[in-house]
Coordinates of C-alpha atoms in Angstrom, one line a residue:
Chain A
M70 CA 109.2 25.1 159.6
K71 CA 106.4 25.2 157.1
V72 CA 103.7 27.9 157.6
Y73 CA 100.4 27.7 155.7
I74 CA 98.5 31.0 155.7
I75 CA 94.9 30.6 154.6
G76 CA 93.6 33.9 153.3
I77 CA 96.4 36.1 152.1
G78 CA 94.8 39.5 152.5
L79 CA 95.5 42.4 155.0
I80 CA 95.6 40.2 158.1
G81 CA 97.1 37.0 156.7
G82 CA 99.5 38.9 154.5
S83 CA 100.7 41.1 157.4
F84 CA 101.4 37.9 159.4
A85 CA 103.3 36.5 156.4
K86 CA 105.5 39.6 156.1
D87 CA 106.5 39.8 159.8
L88 CA 107.1 36.0 160.1
K89 CA 109.4 36.2 157.1
R90 CA 111.3 39.0 158.6
D91 CA 111.5 37.5 162.1
F92 CA 112.0 33.8 161.2
P93 CA 113.9 34.0 157.9
D94 CA 114.3 30.3 157.5
W95 CA 110.6 29.5 157.8
E96 CA 108.8 28.7 154.6
I97 CA 105.7 30.7 154.0
R98 CA 103.0 29.2 151.8
G99 CA 99.7 30.9 150.9
V100 CA 96.3 29.3 150.3
D101 CA 93.5 31.5 149.0
R102 CA 90.3 31.0 147.1
N103 CA 91.0 34.1 145.2
K104 CA 93.6 33.1 142.6
D105 CA 94.4 36.7 141.7
H106 CA 95.2 37.5 145.3
L107 CA 97.4 34.4 145.5
K108 CA 99.3 35.4 142.4
E109 CA 99.7 39.0 143.7
A110 CA 101.0 37.8 147.1
E111 CA 103.6 35.6 145.3
E112 CA 104.6 38.5 143.0
I113 CA 105.1 41.0 145.7
G114 CA 107.0 38.4 147.7
I115 CA 104.7 38.1 150.7
I116 CA 104.7 34.3 150.4
D117 CA 107.4 32.0 149.2
A118 CA 104.9 29.9 147.2
S119 CA 101.2 29.3 146.7
A120 CA 100.0 25.9 147.9
E121 CA 97.0 23.6 147.7
F122 CA 94.8 23.0 150.7
S123 CA 95.2 19.3 150.1
R124 CA 98.8 19.4 151.2
I125 CA 98.0 21.0 154.6
S126 CA 99.2 17.9 156.5
E127 CA 102.8 19.1 155.9
A128 CA 102.2 22.3 157.8
D129 CA 103.8 23.0 161.2
L130 CA 101.8 26.2 161.6
V131 CA 98.5 27.2 160.0
I132 CA 97.2 30.8 160.2
L133 CA 93.5 31.2 159.3
A134 CA 92.7 34.7 158.2
I135 CA 89.5 34.5 156.2
P136 CA 86.0 35.9 156.7
V137 CA 84.5 34.5 159.9
D138 CA 81.7 32.6 158.1
A139 CA 84.3 30.8 156.0
S140 CA 86.3 30.0 159.1
L141 CA 83.4 28.0 160.6
K142 CA 83.7 25.6 157.6
V143 CA 87.4 25.7 157.0
L144 CA 88.7 25.3 160.6
P145 CA 87.2 21.9 161.1
Q146 CA 88.6 20.8 157.7
V147 CA 92.1 22.1 158.7
L148 CA 91.9 20.2 162.0
D149 CA 90.8 17.1 160.1
H150 CA 94.0 17.0 158.0
I151 CA 96.9 18.5 160.0
N152 CA 99.7 16.5 161.6
E153 CA 99.7 16.0 165.3
N154 CA 102.3 18.7 166.1
C155 CA 100.8 21.4 164.0
L156 CA 99.6 24.7 165.6
V157 CA 96.5 26.3 164.1
I158 CA 95.8 29.9 164.9
D159 CA 92.8 32.0 163.6
A160 CA 92.6 35.7 163.7
G161 CA 88.9 36.4 163.3
S162 CA 86.8 39.1 165.0
T163 CA 84.3 36.8 166.5
K164 CA 85.1 33.8 168.8
K165 CA 82.0 32.2 170.2
E166 CA 80.7 30.4 167.2
L167 CA 84.2 29.3 166.1
C168 CA 85.1 27.8 169.5
R169 CA 81.7 26.1 169.6
V170 CA 82.1 24.5 166.2
V171 CA 85.4 22.8 167.1
E172 CA 84.5 22.2 170.7
K173 CA 84.5 18.4 170.4
H174 CA 86.9 18.1 167.5
A175 CA 89.5 15.3 168.1
N176 CA 92.3 17.9 167.4
R177 CA 90.9 20.8 169.4
R178 CA 94.2 20.9 171.3
N179 CA 96.0 21.9 168.1
F180 CA 93.9 25.1 167.8
L181 CA 94.5 28.5 169.5
A182 CA 91.6 31.0 169.2
A183 CA 93.1 34.4 168.7
H184 CA 91.9 37.9 167.8
P185 CA 94.7 40.4 167.2
I186 CA 93.1 43.9 167.6
A187 CA 94.8 45.2 164.5
G188 CA 93.9 46.2 161.0
T189 CA 93.4 49.1 158.7
E190 CA 90.4 50.0 156.5
F191 CA 92.2 48.4 153.4
S192 CA 92.1 44.9 152.2
G193 CA 93.8 42.4 149.9
P194 CA 97.5 41.3 149.8
S195 CA 98.6 44.8 148.7
A196 CA 97.3 46.1 152.0
A197 CA 99.6 43.8 154.0
I198 CA 102.2 45.7 156.0
N199 CA 105.1 45.0 158.4
D200 CA 104.5 45.7 162.1
L201 CA 100.7 45.7 161.8
Y202 CA 100.7 43.7 165.1
K203 CA 103.4 45.6 166.9
N204 CA 102.2 46.9 170.3
K205 CA 98.7 45.7 169.6
T206 CA 96.5 43.6 171.9
N207 CA 95.9 40.0 171.0
I208 CA 92.9 38.4 172.7
I209 CA 93.3 34.6 173.3
C210 CA 90.2 32.6 174.1
E211 CA 90.0 29.3 175.8
V212 CA 93.8 29.0 176.1
E213 CA 93.4 26.0 178.4
K214 CA 92.0 24.0 175.5
T215 CA 95.2 24.3 173.5
A216 CA 98.1 21.9 174.0
F217 CA 100.7 23.4 176.3
K218 CA 103.6 23.0 173.9
L219 CA 101.6 24.7 171.1
Q220 CA 100.6 27.5 173.5
E221 CA 104.3 28.1 174.0
R222 CA 105.0 28.2 170.3
A223 CA 102.2 30.6 169.7
M224 CA 103.4 32.9 172.5
E225 CA 106.9 32.9 171.1
I226 CA 105.5 34.1 167.8
F227 CA 103.2 36.7 169.3
K228 CA 106.0 38.0 171.5
K229 CA 108.4 38.3 168.5
L230 CA 105.7 40.3 166.6
G231 CA 105.4 42.6 169.5
M232 CA 101.9 41.7 170.7
R233 CA 100.3 42.2 174.1
I234 CA 98.3 39.2 175.3
R235 CA 94.9 39.3 177.0
Y236 CA 92.9 36.1 177.9
M237 CA 89.1 36.1 177.7
D238 CA 86.3 33.6 177.4
P239 CA 84.7 33.7 173.9
D240 CA 81.3 35.0 175.3
A241 CA 83.0 38.0 177.0
H242 CA 85.2 38.6 173.9
D243 CA 82.2 38.8 171.6
R244 CA 80.2 41.0 174.0
H245 CA 83.1 43.5 174.6
I246 CA 84.3 43.7 171.0
A247 CA 80.8 44.5 169.8
Y248 CA 81.2 47.8 171.7
V249 CA 84.7 48.8 170.9
S250 CA 84.9 47.5 167.3
H251 CA 81.8 46.3 165.7
L252 CA 79.6 49.3 166.7
S253 CA 82.3 51.7 165.4
H254 CA 82.1 50.1 162.0
I255 CA 78.3 50.4 161.8
S256 CA 78.4 54.0 163.0
A257 CA 80.9 54.8 160.3
F258 CA 79.1 52.9 157.5
M259 CA 75.7 54.6 158.4
L260 CA 77.4 58.1 158.7
G261 CA 78.9 57.5 155.2
K262 CA 75.5 56.4 153.9
T263 CA 73.7 59.4 155.3
V264 CA 76.1 61.9 153.7
L265 CA 76.3 60.0 150.4
E266 CA 72.5 60.0 150.1
K267 CA 72.4 63.7 150.8
E268 CA 75.0 64.4 148.2
K269 CA 72.6 63.1 145.5
N270 CA 70.5 66.2 145.9
E271 CA 73.1 68.6 147.2
R272 CA 76.1 68.7 144.9
D273 CA 79.7 69.4 146.1
I274 CA 78.9 68.6 149.7
F275 CA 82.1 66.7 150.1
D276 CA 84.1 69.7 149.0
L277 CA 83.3 71.0 152.4
A278 CA 84.4 68.0 154.4
G279 CA 87.5 68.1 156.5
S280 CA 89.7 65.8 158.4
G281 CA 87.1 65.4 161.2
F282 CA 84.6 63.8 158.9
A283 CA 87.3 61.7 157.3
S284 CA 88.3 60.3 160.6
T285 CA 84.8 59.5 161.8
V286 CA 83.8 57.8 158.5
R287 CA 87.1 56.0 157.8
L288 CA 85.9 52.6 158.8
A289 CA 83.2 52.8 156.1
K290 CA 86.0 51.9 153.6
S291 CA 86.2 48.4 155.2
S292 CA 85.5 45.2 153.3
P293 CA 81.8 44.1 153.3
A294 CA 82.9 40.5 152.7
M295 CA 84.7 40.6 156.0
W296 CA 82.2 42.5 158.0
A297 CA 78.7 41.1 157.0
P298 CA 79.6 37.7 158.4
I299 CA 81.0 39.3 161.6
F300 CA 77.7 41.1 162.1
Q301 CA 75.9 37.8 161.5
Q302 CA 77.9 35.8 164.0
N303 CA 77.7 38.5 166.7
K304 CA 74.1 39.4 165.9
F305 CA 72.7 39.5 169.5
N306 CA 75.5 41.5 171.0
I307 CA 75.5 43.9 168.1
L308 CA 71.7 44.4 168.3
E309 CA 72.2 45.3 172.0
T310 CA 75.0 47.8 171.4
L311 CA 73.2 49.3 168.4
D312 CA 70.0 49.7 170.4
E313 CA 71.9 51.6 173.1
Y314 CA 73.6 53.7 170.5
I315 CA 70.3 54.6 168.8
L316 CA 68.7 55.4 172.2
N317 CA 71.6 57.7 173.0
L318 CA 71.3 59.5 169.7
K319 CA 67.5 59.9 170.1
H320 CA 68.0 61.3 173.6
F321 CA 70.6 63.8 172.3
R322 CA 68.2 64.6 169.4
D323 CA 65.4 65.3 171.8
L324 CA 67.6 67.6 174.0
I325 CA 68.3 69.6 170.9
K326 CA 64.7 69.6 169.8
N327 CA 63.5 70.8 173.2
D328 CA 66.2 73.5 173.4
Q329 CA 67.9 71.9 176.5
F330 CA 71.3 73.0 175.5
E331 CA 72.7 73.0 179.0
E332 CA 72.0 69.3 179.0
V333 CA 73.5 69.0 175.5
F334 CA 76.7 70.6 177.0
N335 CA 76.7 68.2 179.9
E336 CA 76.3 65.2 177.8
M337 CA 79.4 66.2 175.8
E338 CA 81.4 67.2 178.8
K339 CA 80.8 63.8 180.4
T340 CA 81.9 62.1 177.3
N341 CA 85.0 64.2 177.0
H342 CA 86.4 61.7 179.5
I343 CA 87.0 59.5 176.5
K344 CA 90.2 61.5 176.1
D345 CA 91.9 59.6 178.9
V346 CA 90.7 56.3 177.3
L347 CA 92.0 57.2 173.9
N348 CA 95.3 58.3 175.4
G349 CA 95.5 54.9 176.9
I350 CA 95.0 53.3 173.5
T351 CA 97.7 55.5 172.0
E352 CA 100.0 54.8 174.9
N353 CA 99.6 51.0 174.5
E354 CA 100.4 51.2 170.8
K355 CA 103.5 53.3 171.6
L356 CA 104.8 51.1 174.4
K357 CA 107.7 48.9 173.7
L358 CA 106.9 45.5 175.2
Chain B
M211 CA 99.3 96.7 160.8
K212 CA 97.5 95.9 164.1
V213 CA 95.7 92.6 164.4
Y214 CA 93.2 91.9 167.2
I215 CA 92.4 88.3 167.7
I216 CA 89.4 87.8 169.8
G217 CA 89.5 84.3 171.3
I218 CA 93.0 83.0 171.4
G219 CA 92.3 79.2 171.4
L220 CA 92.9 76.5 168.7
I221 CA 91.4 78.6 165.9
G222 CA 92.4 82.1 166.8
G223 CA 95.8 81.0 168.1
S224 CA 96.6 79.1 164.9
F225 CA 95.7 82.3 162.9
A226 CA 98.0 84.2 165.1
K227 CA 100.9 81.8 164.6
D228 CA 100.6 81.8 160.8
L229 CA 100.1 85.6 160.5
K230 CA 103.2 86.2 162.7
R231 CA 105.2 83.9 160.4
D232 CA 103.9 85.2 157.1
F233 CA 103.7 88.9 158.0
P234 CA 106.5 89.4 160.5
D235 CA 106.0 93.2 161.0
W236 CA 102.3 92.9 161.9
E237 CA 101.5 93.3 165.5
I238 CA 99.3 90.6 167.0
R239 CA 97.2 91.4 170.0
G240 CA 95.0 88.9 171.8
V241 CA 91.7 89.5 173.5
D242 CA 90.1 86.7 175.6
R243 CA 87.6 86.5 178.4
N244 CA 89.7 83.7 179.8
K245 CA 92.7 85.5 181.5
D246 CA 94.7 82.3 181.9
H247 CA 94.4 81.6 178.2
L248 CA 95.5 85.1 177.5
K249 CA 98.5 84.8 179.8
E250 CA 99.4 81.4 178.3
A251 CA 99.2 82.8 174.7
E252 CA 101.5 85.6 175.7
E253 CA 104.0 83.3 177.4
I254 CA 104.2 80.8 174.5
G255 CA 104.6 83.8 172.1
I256 CA 101.5 83.3 170.1
I257 CA 100.6 87.0 170.5
D258 CA 102.8 90.0 171.0
A259 CA 100.6 91.4 173.8
S260 CA 97.2 91.0 175.3
A261 CA 94.8 93.9 174.8
E262 CA 91.6 95.3 176.1
F263 CA 88.5 95.2 173.9
S264 CA 88.0 98.9 174.5
R265 CA 91.0 99.7 172.3
I266 CA 89.6 97.8 169.3
S267 CA 89.3 101.0 167.3
E268 CA 93.1 100.9 166.7
A269 CA 92.8 97.5 164.9
D270 CA 93.3 97.1 161.1
L271 CA 92.2 93.5 161.2
V272 CA 90.0 91.7 163.7
I273 CA 89.7 87.9 163.8
L274 CA 86.8 86.6 165.8
A275 CA 87.3 83.0 167.0
I276 CA 85.0 82.5 169.9
P277 CA 82.0 80.2 170.4
V278 CA 79.2 81.0 167.9
D279 CA 76.7 82.2 170.6
A280 CA 79.3 84.7 171.9
S281 CA 79.9 85.9 168.3
L282 CA 76.3 86.9 168.0
K283 CA 76.8 89.4 170.8
V284 CA 80.5 90.4 170.2
L285 CA 80.4 90.9 166.4
P286 CA 77.9 93.8 166.5
Q287 CA 80.0 95.4 169.3
V288 CA 83.2 95.0 167.3
L289 CA 81.5 96.6 164.3
D290 CA 80.2 99.4 166.5
H291 CA 83.8 100.4 167.5
I292 CA 86.2 99.7 164.7
N293 CA 87.7 102.3 162.4
E294 CA 86.4 102.6 158.9
N295 CA 89.2 100.7 157.2
C296 CA 89.2 97.7 159.6
L297 CA 88.6 94.2 158.2
V298 CA 86.6 91.9 160.5
I299 CA 86.7 88.2 159.8
D300 CA 84.9 85.5 161.9
A301 CA 85.7 81.8 161.8
G302 CA 82.6 80.2 163.2
S303 CA 81.0 76.9 162.2
T304 CA 77.5 78.5 161.6
K305 CA 76.8 81.4 159.4
K306 CA 73.1 82.1 159.0
E307 CA 72.4 83.6 162.4
L308 CA 75.6 85.7 162.4
C309 CA 74.9 87.1 159.0
R310 CA 71.4 87.9 160.0
V311 CA 72.4 89.7 163.2
V312 CA 74.7 92.2 161.4
E313 CA 72.5 92.4 158.3
K314 CA 71.6 96.0 158.8
H315 CA 74.6 97.1 160.7
A316 CA 76.1 100.4 159.5
N317 CA 79.5 98.8 159.2
R318 CA 78.4 95.5 157.6
R319 CA 80.8 96.2 154.8
N320 CA 83.7 95.8 157.1
F321 CA 82.8 92.2 157.9
L322 CA 83.7 89.1 156.0
A323 CA 81.8 85.9 157.1
A324 CA 84.2 83.0 156.8
H325 CA 84.4 79.3 157.9
P326 CA 87.8 77.7 157.6
I327 CA 87.2 73.9 157.5
A328 CA 90.1 73.2 159.8
G329 CA 90.6 72.2 163.4
T330 CA 91.6 69.4 165.6
E331 CA 89.9 67.8 168.6
F332 CA 92.0 69.9 171.0
S333 CA 91.4 73.4 172.4
G334 CA 93.0 76.3 174.1
P335 CA 96.1 78.3 173.1
S336 CA 98.4 75.3 173.6
A337 CA 96.5 73.6 170.8
A338 CA 97.4 76.3 168.3
I339 CA 99.6 75.1 165.5
N340 CA 101.3 76.4 162.4
D341 CA 99.8 75.5 159.0
L342 CA 96.4 74.4 160.4
Y343 CA 94.8 76.2 157.5
K344 CA 97.2 75.1 154.8
N345 CA 95.4 73.4 151.9
K346 CA 92.0 73.6 153.8
T347 CA 88.8 74.9 152.4
N348 CA 87.6 78.3 153.6
I349 CA 83.9 79.0 153.0
I350 CA 83.0 82.6 152.5
C351 CA 79.4 83.7 152.8
E352 CA 77.8 86.8 151.4
V353 CA 81.1 88.0 149.9
E354 CA 79.2 90.7 148.0
K355 CA 78.3 92.5 151.3
T356 CA 81.9 93.1 152.1
A357 CA 83.7 96.2 150.8
F358 CA 85.8 95.3 147.8
K359 CA 89.1 96.5 149.2
L360 CA 88.6 94.5 152.4
Q361 CA 87.7 91.4 150.3
E362 CA 91.1 91.8 148.6
R363 CA 92.9 92.1 151.9
A364 CA 91.2 89.0 153.2
M365 CA 92.0 87.0 150.1
E366 CA 95.6 88.0 150.3
I367 CA 95.8 86.6 153.8
F368 CA 93.9 83.5 153.0
K369 CA 96.1 82.9 150.0
K370 CA 99.3 83.3 152.1
L371 CA 98.0 80.8 154.6
G372 CA 97.3 78.3 151.8
M373 CA 93.5 78.2 151.9
R374 CA 91.2 77.2 149.1
I375 CA 88.2 79.5 148.8
R376 CA 84.5 78.4 148.2
Y377 CA 81.6 80.9 148.1
M378 CA 78.2 80.0 149.5
D379 CA 75.1 81.6 150.9
P380 CA 74.7 81.2 154.7
D381 CA 71.6 79.0 154.4
A382 CA 73.4 76.5 152.1
H383 CA 76.5 76.6 154.3
D384 CA 74.6 75.7 157.4
R385 CA 72.7 73.0 155.7
H386 CA 75.7 71.3 154.1
I387 CA 78.0 71.6 157.1
A388 CA 75.4 69.9 159.2
Y389 CA 76.1 66.8 157.2
V390 CA 79.8 66.8 156.8
S391 CA 80.8 68.3 160.2
H392 CA 78.1 68.7 162.8
L393 CA 76.7 65.1 162.4
S394 CA 80.1 63.6 162.7
H395 CA 80.6 65.2 166.0
I396 CA 77.3 64.0 167.3
S397 CA 77.9 60.5 166.1
A398 CA 81.3 60.4 167.8
F399 CA 80.0 61.9 171.1
M400 CA 77.2 59.3 171.2
L401 CA 79.5 56.5 170.3
G402 CA 81.8 57.5 173.1
K403 CA 78.9 57.8 175.5
T404 CA 77.6 54.3 174.6
V405 CA 80.9 52.7 175.2
L406 CA 81.7 54.6 178.4
E407 CA 78.3 53.6 179.8
K408 CA 79.0 50.0 179.1
E409 CA 82.4 50.2 180.7
K410 CA 80.8 51.0 184.1
N411 CA 79.6 47.4 184.2
E412 CA 82.2 45.7 182.1
R413 CA 85.7 46.6 183.3
D414 CA 88.7 46.8 181.0
I415 CA 86.6 47.1 177.9
F416 CA 88.9 49.8 176.5
D417 CA 91.9 47.5 176.8
L418 CA 90.4 45.9 173.7
A419 CA 89.9 49.0 171.7
G420 CA 92.1 49.6 168.7
S421 CA 92.9 52.4 166.3
G422 CA 89.6 51.9 164.4
F423 CA 87.6 52.9 167.6
A424 CA 90.0 55.7 168.3
S425 CA 89.5 57.2 164.9
T426 CA 85.7 56.9 164.9
V427 CA 85.4 58.4 168.4
R428 CA 88.1 61.0 168.1
L429 CA 85.8 64.0 167.7
A430 CA 84.2 63.2 171.1
K431 CA 87.2 65.0 172.6
S432 CA 86.0 68.3 171.2
S433 CA 85.1 71.3 173.4
P434 CA 81.5 71.3 174.6
A435 CA 81.7 75.1 175.0
M436 CA 82.3 75.4 171.2
W437 CA 79.9 72.7 170.1
A438 CA 76.7 73.2 172.2
P439 CA 76.2 76.7 170.7
I440 CA 76.8 75.3 167.2
F441 CA 74.1 72.7 167.7
Q442 CA 71.8 75.4 169.0
Q443 CA 72.3 77.7 166.1
N444 CA 72.0 75.0 163.5
K445 CA 69.2 73.2 165.3
F446 CA 66.9 72.5 162.4
N447 CA 69.5 71.3 159.9
I448 CA 71.0 69.1 162.6
L449 CA 67.7 67.6 163.5
E450 CA 67.1 66.7 159.9
T451 CA 70.5 65.1 159.4
L452 CA 70.3 63.3 162.8
D453 CA 66.8 61.9 161.9
E454 CA 68.2 60.6 158.6
Y455 CA 71.2 59.1 160.4
I456 CA 69.0 57.4 163.1
L457 CA 66.7 56.1 160.4
N458 CA 69.6 54.5 158.5
L459 CA 70.9 53.0 161.7
K460 CA 67.5 51.5 162.5
H461 CA 67.1 50.1 159.0
F462 CA 70.6 48.5 159.3
R463 CA 69.6 47.2 162.7
D464 CA 66.4 45.6 161.3
L465 CA 68.3 44.0 158.5
I466 CA 70.6 42.3 161.1
K467 CA 67.6 41.4 163.3
N468 CA 65.8 39.8 160.4
D469 CA 68.9 37.9 159.2
Q470 CA 69.0 39.8 155.8
F471 CA 72.7 39.6 155.6
E472 CA 72.9 39.9 151.9
E473 CA 71.2 43.3 152.3
V474 CA 73.7 44.1 155.1
F475 CA 76.5 43.4 152.6
N476 CA 74.9 45.5 149.9
E477 CA 74.4 48.5 152.2
M478 CA 78.1 48.4 153.1
E479 CA 79.2 47.8 149.6
K480 CA 77.3 50.8 148.3
T481 CA 78.8 53.0 151.1
N482 CA 82.3 51.8 150.2
H483 CA 82.1 54.4 147.5
I484 CA 83.0 56.8 150.3
K485 CA 86.6 55.8 149.6
D486 CA 86.7 58.0 146.5
V487 CA 85.2 60.9 148.5
L488 CA 87.8 60.5 151.3
N489 CA 90.6 60.3 148.8
G490 CA 89.3 63.6 147.5
I491 CA 89.6 65.1 150.9
T492 CA 93.1 63.8 151.4
E493 CA 94.1 65.0 148.0
N494 CA 92.8 68.5 148.7
E495 CA 94.8 68.6 151.9
K496 CA 97.9 67.4 150.1
L497 CA 97.6 69.7 147.1
K498 CA 99.9 72.7 146.9
L499 CA 97.8 75.6 145.9

């Protein structure tokens, strides 16, 4: 089986590593616009060889792991050129636009729209790790539009990599993921910005920061090339979540300003319930499937 | 040596554990308003015995680890009743009010105002762990107001526990810590609130959350009883940081709304520099002193 991975960074590279381990006789080829990344991926052995996009018709499996704006252009081209038994999976963080763009494509049935909820704040081939997807949720959109045999092949792969499957329509996916992923990134980026700006005038401020700050701001290390297109494609859902977040912050600010500290306490106590939710996340990631 | 630890939760309990390990012949006594906590601390062996506040005059070392509003009342009472060679250390997250309240106390020289930048999102005696303070920064305020011999004793303890010392005046402490600690807590609490509110209408939203969300919202598990008084005491600095944070969020929101995604990219890229800062934090915590 010939696997073409388009975009050989954190996401694509981690797929490559697990596939190589779990299906040793599969041949993993990498395609990337960034020639340095491609060379690096070959050198550290993530891929068997680099490949040209023009030879994609020989692929049995294509994994698309590039920024979501690039996917809108590249996915139709992939579907134009694949052979009829090829399975194409994407791994992007937005699904509505992508599903729309290939809606009427003659080879729509070769495509499975997926979003593995997995990642780290690092990027590039050197960030690729084994078991990134183990015990993680993988959201599949419009599964009914993928050929049944190709669905089966995809599920076999996802199962082997240890993923838990959830089915959603692309609209609901984009709306929900705005809350539990996209908003966290914005909150972290803006927290980082606020503190960095302050540091210009107040030296050594970071000398005082501890692990709590590090945890809250961690996602501000993420790749802007990945995230700007995500915010663009999910603009309206993100604006809604962001407005609610800003409103909640303003309300909390006003409680502090007006010395309503009993209410400040209550707001925090109600939110403490997030413990149960977070334990759920941790449990899921621990669970053997 | 008799040690009285007032408030035997995460912070006080972790002091108790390390002191017991590093100075085995010291006698550790616990004082706590919460009798269940006191009993628990005794049962799990964090303290040698519980004690009454009325016997504090026999203490050689008092560690105050209670909510910062309680400290304003309890610290003067402690200073009223200690013997003349007793060292009193607090560990609260605000310093200005506390230093002001004991400014003219006859036994001010027995008190050392400290803030170990250490903690977890958990609370109570069961949250106490060894080495919580290892390789962490400990901010000392108004060191010159503490008797020289007692400074020495404090430094010996801090050194043994593996802490790195920074000296600051209480004003600067409260201003800086608003950015690198208090703001992170508010941002996490409000992120948690925003997503919890959404979940009321959209079921299973957390099923989609991954480790990124968990990391950003982690501090929302923190104790409201600890944090409401901190926000109260550091009100004006927190309002300033919170206003800047909200302004940055609004600006980012407007960039998205107006389709200025090149600027969205630039904002994130500039903030990526936080990587170096966070590496610094991690390095500090790793460093053997």
